[in-house]
mmCIF file with all atom_site columns, C-alpha atoms in Angstrom:
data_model
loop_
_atom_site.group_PDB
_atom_site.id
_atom_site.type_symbol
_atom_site.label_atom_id
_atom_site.label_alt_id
_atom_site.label_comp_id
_atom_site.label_asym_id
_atom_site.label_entity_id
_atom_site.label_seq_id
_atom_site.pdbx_PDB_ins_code
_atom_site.Cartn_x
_atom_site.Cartn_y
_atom_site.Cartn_z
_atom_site.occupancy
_atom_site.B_iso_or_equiv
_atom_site.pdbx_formal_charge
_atom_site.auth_seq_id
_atom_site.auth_comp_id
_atom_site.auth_asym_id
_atom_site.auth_atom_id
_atom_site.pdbx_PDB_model_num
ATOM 1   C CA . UNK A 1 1   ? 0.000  0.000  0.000   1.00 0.00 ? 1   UNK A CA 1
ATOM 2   C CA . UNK A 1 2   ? 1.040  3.387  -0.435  1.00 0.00 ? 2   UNK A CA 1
ATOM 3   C CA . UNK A 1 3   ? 0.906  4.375  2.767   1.00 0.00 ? 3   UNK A CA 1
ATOM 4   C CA . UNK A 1 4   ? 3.737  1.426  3.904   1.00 0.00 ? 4   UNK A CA 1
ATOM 5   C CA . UNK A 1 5   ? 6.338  3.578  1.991   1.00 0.00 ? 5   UNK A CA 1
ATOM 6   C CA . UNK A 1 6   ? 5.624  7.112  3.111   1.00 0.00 ? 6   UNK A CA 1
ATOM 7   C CA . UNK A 1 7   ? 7.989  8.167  5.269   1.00 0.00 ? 7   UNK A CA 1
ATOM 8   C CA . UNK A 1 8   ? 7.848  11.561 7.869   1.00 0.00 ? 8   UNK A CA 1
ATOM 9   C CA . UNK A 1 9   ? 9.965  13.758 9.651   1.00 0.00 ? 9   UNK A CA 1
ATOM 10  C CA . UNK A 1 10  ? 8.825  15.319 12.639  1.00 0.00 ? 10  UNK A CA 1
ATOM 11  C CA . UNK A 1 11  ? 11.348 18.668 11.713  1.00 0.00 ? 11  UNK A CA 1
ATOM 12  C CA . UNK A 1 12  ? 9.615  18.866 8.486   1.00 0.00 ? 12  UNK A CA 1
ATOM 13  C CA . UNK A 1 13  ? 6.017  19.003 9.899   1.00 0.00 ? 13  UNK A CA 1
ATOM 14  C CA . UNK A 1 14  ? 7.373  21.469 12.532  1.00 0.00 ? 14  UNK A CA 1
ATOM 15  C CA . UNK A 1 15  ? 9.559  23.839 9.798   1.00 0.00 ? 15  UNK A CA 1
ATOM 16  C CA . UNK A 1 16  ? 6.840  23.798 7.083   1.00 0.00 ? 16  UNK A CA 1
ATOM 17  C CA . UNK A 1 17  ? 5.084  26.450 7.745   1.00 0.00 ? 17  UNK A CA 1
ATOM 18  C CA . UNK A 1 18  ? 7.291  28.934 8.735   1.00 0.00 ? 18  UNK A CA 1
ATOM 19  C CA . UNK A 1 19  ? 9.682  27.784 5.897   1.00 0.00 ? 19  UNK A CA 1
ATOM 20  C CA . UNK A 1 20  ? 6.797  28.640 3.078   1.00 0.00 ? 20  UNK A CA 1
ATOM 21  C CA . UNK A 1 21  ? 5.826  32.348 4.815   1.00 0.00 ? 21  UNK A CA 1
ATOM 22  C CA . UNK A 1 22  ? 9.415  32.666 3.672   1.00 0.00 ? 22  UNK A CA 1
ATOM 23  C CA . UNK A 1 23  ? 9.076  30.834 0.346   1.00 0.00 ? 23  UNK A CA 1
ATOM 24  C CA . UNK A 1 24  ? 6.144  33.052 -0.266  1.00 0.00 ? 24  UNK A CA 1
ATOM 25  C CA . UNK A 1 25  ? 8.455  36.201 -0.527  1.00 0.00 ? 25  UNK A CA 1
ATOM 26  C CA . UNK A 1 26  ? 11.342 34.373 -2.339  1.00 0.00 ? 26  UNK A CA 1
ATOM 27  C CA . UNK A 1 27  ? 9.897  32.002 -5.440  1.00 0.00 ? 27  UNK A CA 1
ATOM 28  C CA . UNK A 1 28  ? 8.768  33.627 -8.564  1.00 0.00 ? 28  UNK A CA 1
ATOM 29  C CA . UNK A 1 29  ? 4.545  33.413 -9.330  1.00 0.00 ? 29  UNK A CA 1
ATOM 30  C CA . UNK A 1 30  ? 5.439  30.592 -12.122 1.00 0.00 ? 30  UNK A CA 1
ATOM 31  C CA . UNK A 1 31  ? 7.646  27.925 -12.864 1.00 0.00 ? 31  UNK A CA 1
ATOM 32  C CA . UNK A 1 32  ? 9.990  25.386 -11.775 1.00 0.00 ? 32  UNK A CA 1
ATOM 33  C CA . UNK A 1 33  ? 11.029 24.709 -8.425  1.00 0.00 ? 33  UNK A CA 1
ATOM 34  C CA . UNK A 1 34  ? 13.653 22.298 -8.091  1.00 0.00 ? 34  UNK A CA 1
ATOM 35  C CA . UNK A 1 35  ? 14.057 20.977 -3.951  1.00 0.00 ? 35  UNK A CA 1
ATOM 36  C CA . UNK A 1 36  ? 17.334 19.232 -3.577  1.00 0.00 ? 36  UNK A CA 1
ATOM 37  C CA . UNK A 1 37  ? 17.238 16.969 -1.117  1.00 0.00 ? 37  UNK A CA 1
ATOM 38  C CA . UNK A 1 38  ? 13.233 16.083 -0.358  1.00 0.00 ? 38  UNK A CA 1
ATOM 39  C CA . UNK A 1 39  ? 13.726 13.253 2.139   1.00 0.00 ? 39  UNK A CA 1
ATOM 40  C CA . UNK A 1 40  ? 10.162 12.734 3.324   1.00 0.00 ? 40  UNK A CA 1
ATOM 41  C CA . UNK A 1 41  ? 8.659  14.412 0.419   1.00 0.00 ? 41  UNK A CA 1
ATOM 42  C CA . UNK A 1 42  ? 6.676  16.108 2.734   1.00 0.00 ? 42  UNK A CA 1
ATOM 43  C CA . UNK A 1 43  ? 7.980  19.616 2.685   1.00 0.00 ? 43  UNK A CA 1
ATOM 44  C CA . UNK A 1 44  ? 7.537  19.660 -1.382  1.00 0.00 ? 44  UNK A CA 1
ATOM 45  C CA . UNK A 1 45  ? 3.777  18.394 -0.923  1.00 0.00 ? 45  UNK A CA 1
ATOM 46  C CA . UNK A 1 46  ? 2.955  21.218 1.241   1.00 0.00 ? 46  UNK A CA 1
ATOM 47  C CA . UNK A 1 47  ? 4.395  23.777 -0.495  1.00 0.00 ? 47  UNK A CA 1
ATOM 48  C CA . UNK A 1 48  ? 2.920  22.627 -3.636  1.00 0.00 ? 48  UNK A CA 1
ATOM 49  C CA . UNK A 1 49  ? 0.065  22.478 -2.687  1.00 0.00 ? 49  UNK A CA 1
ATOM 50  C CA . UNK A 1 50  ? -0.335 26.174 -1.246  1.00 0.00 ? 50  UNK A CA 1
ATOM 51  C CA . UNK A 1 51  ? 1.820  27.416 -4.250  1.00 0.00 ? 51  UNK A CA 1
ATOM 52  C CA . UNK A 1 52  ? -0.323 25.816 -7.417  1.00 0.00 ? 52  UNK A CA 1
ATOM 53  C CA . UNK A 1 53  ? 1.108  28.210 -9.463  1.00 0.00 ? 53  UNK A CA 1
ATOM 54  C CA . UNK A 1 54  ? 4.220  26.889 -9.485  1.00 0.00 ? 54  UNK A CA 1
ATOM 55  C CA . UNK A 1 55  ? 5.693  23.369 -11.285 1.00 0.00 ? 55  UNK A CA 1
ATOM 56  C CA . UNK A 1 56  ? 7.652  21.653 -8.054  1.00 0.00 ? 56  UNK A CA 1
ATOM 57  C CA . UNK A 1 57  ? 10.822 19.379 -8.863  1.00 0.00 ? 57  UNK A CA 1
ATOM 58  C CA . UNK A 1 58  ? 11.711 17.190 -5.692  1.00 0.00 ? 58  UNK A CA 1
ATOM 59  C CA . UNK A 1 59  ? 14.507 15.141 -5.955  1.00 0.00 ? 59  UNK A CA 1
ATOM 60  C CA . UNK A 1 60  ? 16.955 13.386 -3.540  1.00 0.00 ? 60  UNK A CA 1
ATOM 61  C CA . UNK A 1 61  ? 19.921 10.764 -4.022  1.00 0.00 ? 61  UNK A CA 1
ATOM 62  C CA . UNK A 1 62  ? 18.342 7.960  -1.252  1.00 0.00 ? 62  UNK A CA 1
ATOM 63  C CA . UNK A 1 63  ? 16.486 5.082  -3.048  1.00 0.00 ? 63  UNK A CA 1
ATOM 64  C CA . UNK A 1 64  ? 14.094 4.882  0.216   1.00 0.00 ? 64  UNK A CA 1
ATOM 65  C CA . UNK A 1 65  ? 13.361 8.669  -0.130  1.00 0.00 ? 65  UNK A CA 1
ATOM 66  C CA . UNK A 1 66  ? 12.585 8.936  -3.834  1.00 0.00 ? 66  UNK A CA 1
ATOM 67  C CA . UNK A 1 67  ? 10.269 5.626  -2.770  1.00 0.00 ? 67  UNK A CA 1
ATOM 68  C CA . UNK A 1 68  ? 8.672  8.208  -0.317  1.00 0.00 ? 68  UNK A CA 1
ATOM 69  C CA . UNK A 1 69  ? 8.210  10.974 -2.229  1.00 0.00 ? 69  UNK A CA 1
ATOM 70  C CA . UNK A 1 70  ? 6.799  9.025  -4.980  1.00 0.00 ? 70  UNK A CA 1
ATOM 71  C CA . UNK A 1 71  ? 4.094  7.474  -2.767  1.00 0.00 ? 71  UNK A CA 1
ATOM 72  C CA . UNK A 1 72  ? 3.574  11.355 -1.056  1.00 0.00 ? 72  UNK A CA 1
ATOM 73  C CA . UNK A 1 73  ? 2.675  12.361 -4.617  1.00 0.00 ? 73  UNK A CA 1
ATOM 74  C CA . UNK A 1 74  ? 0.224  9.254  -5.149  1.00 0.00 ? 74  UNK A CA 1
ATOM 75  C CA . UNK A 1 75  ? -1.728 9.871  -1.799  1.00 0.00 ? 75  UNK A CA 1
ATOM 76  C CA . UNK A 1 76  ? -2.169 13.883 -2.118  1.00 0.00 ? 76  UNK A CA 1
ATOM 77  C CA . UNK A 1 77  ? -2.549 13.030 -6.159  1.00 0.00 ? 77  UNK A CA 1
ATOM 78  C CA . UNK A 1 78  ? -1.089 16.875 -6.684  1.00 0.00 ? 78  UNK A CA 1
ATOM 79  C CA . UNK A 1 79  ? -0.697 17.593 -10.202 1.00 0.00 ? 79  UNK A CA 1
ATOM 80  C CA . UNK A 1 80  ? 1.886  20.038 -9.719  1.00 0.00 ? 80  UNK A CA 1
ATOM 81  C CA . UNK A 1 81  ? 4.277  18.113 -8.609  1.00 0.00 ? 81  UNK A CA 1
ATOM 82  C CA . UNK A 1 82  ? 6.731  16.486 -11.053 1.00 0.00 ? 82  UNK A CA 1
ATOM 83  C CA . UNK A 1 83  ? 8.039  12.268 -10.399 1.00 0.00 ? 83  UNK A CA 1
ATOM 84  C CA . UNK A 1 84  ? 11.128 12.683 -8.065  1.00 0.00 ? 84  UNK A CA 1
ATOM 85  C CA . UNK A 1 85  ? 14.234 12.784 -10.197 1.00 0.00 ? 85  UNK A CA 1
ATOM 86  C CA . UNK A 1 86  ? 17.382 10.529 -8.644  1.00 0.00 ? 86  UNK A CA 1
ATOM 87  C CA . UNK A 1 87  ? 19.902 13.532 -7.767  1.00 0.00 ? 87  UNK A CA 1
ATOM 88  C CA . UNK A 1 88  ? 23.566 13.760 -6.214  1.00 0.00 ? 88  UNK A CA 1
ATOM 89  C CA . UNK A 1 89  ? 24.486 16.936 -5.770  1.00 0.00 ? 89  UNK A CA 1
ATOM 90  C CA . UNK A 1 90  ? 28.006 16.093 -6.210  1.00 0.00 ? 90  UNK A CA 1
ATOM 91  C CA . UNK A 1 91  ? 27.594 14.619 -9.710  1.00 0.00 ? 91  UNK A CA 1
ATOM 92  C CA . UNK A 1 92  ? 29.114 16.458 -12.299 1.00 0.00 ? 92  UNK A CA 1
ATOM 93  C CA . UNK A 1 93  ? 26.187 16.142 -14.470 1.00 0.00 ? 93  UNK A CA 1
ATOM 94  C CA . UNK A 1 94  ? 22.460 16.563 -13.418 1.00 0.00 ? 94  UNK A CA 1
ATOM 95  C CA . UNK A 1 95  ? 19.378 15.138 -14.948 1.00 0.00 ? 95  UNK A CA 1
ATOM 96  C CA . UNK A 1 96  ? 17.820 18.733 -15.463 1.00 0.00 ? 96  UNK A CA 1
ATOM 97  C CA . UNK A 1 97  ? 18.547 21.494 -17.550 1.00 0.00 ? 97  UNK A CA 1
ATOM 98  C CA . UNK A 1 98  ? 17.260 24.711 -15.922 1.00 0.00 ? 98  UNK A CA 1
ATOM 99  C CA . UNK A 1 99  ? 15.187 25.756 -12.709 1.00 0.00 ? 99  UNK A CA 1
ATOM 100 C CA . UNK A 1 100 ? 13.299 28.662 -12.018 1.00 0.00 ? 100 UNK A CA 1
ATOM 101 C CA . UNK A 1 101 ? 14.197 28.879 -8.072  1.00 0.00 ? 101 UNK A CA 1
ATOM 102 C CA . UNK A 1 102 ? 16.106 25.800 -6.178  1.00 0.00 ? 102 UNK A CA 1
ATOM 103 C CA . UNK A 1 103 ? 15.189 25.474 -2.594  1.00 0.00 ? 103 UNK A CA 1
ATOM 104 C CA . UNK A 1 104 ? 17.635 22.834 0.065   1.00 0.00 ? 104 UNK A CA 1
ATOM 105 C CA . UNK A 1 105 ? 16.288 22.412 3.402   1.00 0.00 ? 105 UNK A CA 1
ATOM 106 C CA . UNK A 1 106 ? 18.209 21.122 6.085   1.00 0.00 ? 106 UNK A CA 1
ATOM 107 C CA . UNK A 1 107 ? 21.061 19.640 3.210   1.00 0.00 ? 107 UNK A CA 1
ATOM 108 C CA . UNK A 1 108 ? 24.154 21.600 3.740   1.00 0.00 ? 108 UNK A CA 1
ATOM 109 C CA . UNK A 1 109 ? 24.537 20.454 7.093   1.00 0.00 ? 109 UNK A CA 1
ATOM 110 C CA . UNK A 1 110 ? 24.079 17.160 6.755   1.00 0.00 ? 110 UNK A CA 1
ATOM 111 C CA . UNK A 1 111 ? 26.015 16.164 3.565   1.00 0.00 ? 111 UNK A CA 1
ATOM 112 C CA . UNK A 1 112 ? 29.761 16.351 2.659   1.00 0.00 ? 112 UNK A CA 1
ATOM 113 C CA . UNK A 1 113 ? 30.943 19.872 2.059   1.00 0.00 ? 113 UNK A CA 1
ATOM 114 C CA . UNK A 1 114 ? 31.510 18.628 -1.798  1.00 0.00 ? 114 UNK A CA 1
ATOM 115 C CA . UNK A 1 115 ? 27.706 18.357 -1.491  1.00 0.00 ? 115 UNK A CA 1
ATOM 116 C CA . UNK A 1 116 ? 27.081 22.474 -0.927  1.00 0.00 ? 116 UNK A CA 1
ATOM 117 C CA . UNK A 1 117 ? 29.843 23.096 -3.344  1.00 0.00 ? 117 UNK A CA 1
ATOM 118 C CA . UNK A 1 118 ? 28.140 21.075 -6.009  1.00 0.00 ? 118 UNK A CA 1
ATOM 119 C CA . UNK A 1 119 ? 24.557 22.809 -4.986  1.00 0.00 ? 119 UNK A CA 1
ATOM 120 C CA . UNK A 1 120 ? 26.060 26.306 -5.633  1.00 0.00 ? 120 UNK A CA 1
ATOM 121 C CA . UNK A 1 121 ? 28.050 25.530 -8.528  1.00 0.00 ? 121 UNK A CA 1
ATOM 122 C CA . UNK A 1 122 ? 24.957 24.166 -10.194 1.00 0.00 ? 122 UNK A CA 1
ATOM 123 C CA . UNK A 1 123 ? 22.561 27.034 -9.108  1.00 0.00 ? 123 UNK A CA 1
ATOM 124 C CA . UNK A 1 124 ? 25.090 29.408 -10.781 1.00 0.00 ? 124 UNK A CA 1
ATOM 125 C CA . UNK A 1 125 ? 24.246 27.552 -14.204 1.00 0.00 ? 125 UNK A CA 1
ATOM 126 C CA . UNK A 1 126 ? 20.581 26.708 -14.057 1.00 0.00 ? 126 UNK A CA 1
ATOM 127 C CA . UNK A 1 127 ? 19.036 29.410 -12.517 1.00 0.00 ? 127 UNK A CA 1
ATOM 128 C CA . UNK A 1 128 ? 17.999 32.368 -14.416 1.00 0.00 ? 128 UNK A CA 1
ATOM 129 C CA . UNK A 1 129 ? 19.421 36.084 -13.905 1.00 0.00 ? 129 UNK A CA 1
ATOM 130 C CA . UNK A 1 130 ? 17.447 36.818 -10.571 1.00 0.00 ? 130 UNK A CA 1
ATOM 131 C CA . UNK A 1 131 ? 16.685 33.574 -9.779  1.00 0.00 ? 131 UNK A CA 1
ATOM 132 C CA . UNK A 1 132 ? 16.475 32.657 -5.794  1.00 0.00 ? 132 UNK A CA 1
ATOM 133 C CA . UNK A 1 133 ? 18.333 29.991 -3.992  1.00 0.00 ? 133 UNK A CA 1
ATOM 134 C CA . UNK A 1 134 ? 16.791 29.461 -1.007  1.00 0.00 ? 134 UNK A CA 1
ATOM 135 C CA . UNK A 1 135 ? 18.515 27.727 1.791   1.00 0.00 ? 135 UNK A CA 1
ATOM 136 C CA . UNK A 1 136 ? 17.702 26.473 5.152   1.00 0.00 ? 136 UNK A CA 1
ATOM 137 C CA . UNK A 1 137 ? 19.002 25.633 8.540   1.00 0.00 ? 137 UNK A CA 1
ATOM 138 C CA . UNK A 1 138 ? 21.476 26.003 11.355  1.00 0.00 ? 138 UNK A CA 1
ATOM 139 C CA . UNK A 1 139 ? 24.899 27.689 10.516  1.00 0.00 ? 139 UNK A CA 1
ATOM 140 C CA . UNK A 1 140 ? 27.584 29.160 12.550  1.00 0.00 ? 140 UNK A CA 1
ATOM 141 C CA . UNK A 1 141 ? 28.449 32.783 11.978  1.00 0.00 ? 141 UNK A CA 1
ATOM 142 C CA . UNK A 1 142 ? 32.007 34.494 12.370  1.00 0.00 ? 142 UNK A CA 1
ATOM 143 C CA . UNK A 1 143 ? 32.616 34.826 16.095  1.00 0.00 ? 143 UNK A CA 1
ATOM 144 C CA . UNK A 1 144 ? 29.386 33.884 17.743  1.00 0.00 ? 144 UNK A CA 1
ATOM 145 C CA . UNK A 1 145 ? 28.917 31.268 19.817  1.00 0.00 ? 145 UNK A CA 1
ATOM 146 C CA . UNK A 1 146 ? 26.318 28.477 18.791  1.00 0.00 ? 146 UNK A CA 1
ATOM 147 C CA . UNK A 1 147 ? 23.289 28.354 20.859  1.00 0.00 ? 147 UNK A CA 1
ATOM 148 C CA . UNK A 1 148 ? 23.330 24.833 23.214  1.00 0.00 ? 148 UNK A CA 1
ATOM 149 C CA . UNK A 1 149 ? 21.236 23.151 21.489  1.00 0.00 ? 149 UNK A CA 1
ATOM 150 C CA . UNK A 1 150 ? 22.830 23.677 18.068  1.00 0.00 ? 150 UNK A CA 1
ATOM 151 C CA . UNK A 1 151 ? 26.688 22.579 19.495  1.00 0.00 ? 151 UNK A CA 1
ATOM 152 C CA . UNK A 1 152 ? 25.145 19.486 20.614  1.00 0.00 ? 152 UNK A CA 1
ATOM 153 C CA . UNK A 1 153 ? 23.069 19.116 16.910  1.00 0.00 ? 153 UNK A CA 1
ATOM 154 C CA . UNK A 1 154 ? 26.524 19.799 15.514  1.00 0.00 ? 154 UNK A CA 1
ATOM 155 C CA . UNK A 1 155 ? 28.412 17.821 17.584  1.00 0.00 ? 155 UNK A CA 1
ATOM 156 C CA . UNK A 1 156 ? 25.976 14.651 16.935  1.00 0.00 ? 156 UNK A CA 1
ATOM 157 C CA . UNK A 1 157 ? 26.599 15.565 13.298  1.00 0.00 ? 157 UNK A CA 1
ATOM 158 C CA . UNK A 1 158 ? 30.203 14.844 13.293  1.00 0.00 ? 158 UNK A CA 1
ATOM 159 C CA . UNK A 1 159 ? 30.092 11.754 15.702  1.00 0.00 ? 159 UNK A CA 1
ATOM 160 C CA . UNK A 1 160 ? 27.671 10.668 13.397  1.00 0.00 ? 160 UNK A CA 1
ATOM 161 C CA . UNK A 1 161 ? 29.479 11.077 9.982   1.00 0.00 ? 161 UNK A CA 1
ATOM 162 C CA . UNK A 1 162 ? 33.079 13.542 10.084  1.00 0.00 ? 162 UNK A CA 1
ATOM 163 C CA . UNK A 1 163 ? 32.469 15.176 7.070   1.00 0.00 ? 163 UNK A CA 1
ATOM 164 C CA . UNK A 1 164 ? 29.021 16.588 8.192   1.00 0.00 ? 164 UNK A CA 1
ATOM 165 C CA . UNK A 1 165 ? 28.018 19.582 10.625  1.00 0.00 ? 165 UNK A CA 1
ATOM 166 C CA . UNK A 1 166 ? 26.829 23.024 10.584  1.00 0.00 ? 166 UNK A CA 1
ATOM 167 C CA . UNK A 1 167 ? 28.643 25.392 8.020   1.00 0.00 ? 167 UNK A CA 1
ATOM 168 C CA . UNK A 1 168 ? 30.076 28.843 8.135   1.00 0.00 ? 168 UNK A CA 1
ATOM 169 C CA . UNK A 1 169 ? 28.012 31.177 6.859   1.00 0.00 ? 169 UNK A CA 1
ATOM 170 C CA . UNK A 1 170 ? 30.391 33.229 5.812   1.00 0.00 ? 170 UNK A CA 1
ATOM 171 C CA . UNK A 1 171 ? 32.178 30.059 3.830   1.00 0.00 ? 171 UNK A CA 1
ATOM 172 C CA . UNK A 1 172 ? 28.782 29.556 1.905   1.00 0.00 ? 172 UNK A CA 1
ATOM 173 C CA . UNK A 1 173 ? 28.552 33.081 0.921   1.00 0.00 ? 173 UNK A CA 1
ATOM 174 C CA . UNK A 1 174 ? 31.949 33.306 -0.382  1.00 0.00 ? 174 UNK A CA 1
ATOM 175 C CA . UNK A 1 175 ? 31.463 30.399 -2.298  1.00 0.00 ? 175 UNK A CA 1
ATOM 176 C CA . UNK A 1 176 ? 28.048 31.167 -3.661  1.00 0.00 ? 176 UNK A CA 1
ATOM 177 C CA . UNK A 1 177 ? 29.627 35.255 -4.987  1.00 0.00 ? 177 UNK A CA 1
ATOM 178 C CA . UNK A 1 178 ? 32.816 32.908 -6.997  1.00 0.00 ? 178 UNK A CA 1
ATOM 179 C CA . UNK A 1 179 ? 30.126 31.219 -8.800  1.00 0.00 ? 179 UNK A CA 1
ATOM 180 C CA . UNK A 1 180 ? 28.043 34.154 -9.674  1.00 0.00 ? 180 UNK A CA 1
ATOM 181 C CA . UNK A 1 181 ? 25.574 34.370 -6.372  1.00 0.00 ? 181 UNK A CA 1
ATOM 182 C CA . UNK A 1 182 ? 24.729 37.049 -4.320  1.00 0.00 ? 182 UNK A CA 1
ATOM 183 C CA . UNK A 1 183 ? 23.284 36.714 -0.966  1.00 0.00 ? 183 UNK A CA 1
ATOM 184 C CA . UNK A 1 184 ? 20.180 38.908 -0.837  1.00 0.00 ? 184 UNK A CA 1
ATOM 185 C CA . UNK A 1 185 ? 18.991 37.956 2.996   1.00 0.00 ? 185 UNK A CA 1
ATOM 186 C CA . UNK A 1 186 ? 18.872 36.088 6.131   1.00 0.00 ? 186 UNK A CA 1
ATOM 187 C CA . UNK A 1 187 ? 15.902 35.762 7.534   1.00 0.00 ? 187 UNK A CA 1
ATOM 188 C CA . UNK A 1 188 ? 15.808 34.162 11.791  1.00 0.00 ? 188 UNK A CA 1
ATOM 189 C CA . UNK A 1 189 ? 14.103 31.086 11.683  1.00 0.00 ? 189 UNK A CA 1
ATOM 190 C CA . UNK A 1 190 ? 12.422 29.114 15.064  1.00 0.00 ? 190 UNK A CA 1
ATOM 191 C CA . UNK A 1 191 ? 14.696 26.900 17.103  1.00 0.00 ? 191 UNK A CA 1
ATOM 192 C CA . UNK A 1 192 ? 18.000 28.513 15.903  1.00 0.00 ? 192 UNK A CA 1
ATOM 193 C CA . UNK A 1 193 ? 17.608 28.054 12.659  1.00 0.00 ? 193 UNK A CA 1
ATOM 194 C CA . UNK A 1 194 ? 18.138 30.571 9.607   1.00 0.00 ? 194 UNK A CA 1
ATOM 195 C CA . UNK A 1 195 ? 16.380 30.694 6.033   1.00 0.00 ? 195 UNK A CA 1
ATOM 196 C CA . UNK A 1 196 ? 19.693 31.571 3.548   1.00 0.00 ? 196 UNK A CA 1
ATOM 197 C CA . UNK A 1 197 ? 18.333 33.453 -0.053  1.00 0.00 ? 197 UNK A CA 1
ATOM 198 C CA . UNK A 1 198 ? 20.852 33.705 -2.602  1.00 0.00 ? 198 UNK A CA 1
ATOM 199 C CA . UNK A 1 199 ? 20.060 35.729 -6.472  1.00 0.00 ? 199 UNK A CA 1
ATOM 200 C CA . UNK A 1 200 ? 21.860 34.606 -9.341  1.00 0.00 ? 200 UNK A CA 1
ATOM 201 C CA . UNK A 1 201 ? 23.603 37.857 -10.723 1.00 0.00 ? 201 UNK A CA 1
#
């Protein structure tokens, strides 16, 4: 049955919400929306469905969560949402051409560094002039200290996998401007947590 394969999050049922109030402000009226790393699917249901206007692109590199997402788009039978395309981030080549706006929740933390590079590099190719890149989740900026409970997220991070944990700020948006990016805003999030916009220039 479908429902054997859906997975959830509790973070994404919690972050939703908040997350598309931002969204709202960000993503063009039309087009596509490519969402790197959809886990659940559940973020890119919601969102599609309160933003019909717009064509919604999930995609994610775990066999279990393209499974998911594929049985999230059978239940809610949303016909703005596109079949989950099989993505690395990494991968020198991707299996789409162009995107209107590219959203990555809760990715750059928890995926190599090679990961974010490969998520910028790409955004600098196949988003249009003006085009948003919308990021979200915990970072570390310059001097200041992490709140508690995000040293102990990052900390579990790196016992979990050493090549994960919460990023720079600063190192993202240096990285995003080499490729052509501009960060246009950085918007507080709840529990710690920021929403990142970038603008293709």
């Amino acid at each position: 049955m479908v429902s054997d394969i859906r997975r959830s999050s509790p973070a994404a049922l919690r972050n939703r919400q908040p997350i598309l109030e931002v969204l709202r402000t960000v993503l063009p009226p039309t087009g596509i929306v490519l969402e790197l790393a959809s886990g659940s699917g559940e973020h890119v249901i919601h969102f599609a469905s309160a933003l019909p206007t717009l064509t919604w692109q999930p995609s994610d590199p775990s066999v279990e969560a393209l499974a998911s997402i594929g049985a999230w788009i059978a239940a809610e039978k949303l016909n703005n949402v596109l079949q989950p395309l099989d993505l690395d981030a990494t991968a020198e080549t991707w299996p789409i051409d162009r995107a209107d706006a590219m959203i990555a929740i809760n990715m750059v933390h928890i995926s190599p560094w090679a990961a974010t590079l490969g998520l910028l590099r790409r955004a600098g190719i196949l988003l249009p002039i003006g085009g948003p890149l919308f990021l979200y989740g915990p970072y570390q900026r310059g001097d200041e200290a992490l709140a508690p409970s995000n040293a102990a997220f990052d900390a579990d991070l790196r016992a979990r996998n050493p090549a994960w944990g919460l990023r720079y700020l600063e190192d993202v948006t240096r990285e995003a401007e080499a490729v052509g990016l501009q960060l246009d805003r950085v918007v507080a999030m709840p529990a710690n947590n920021l929403s990142v916009i970038f603008v293709r220039t």
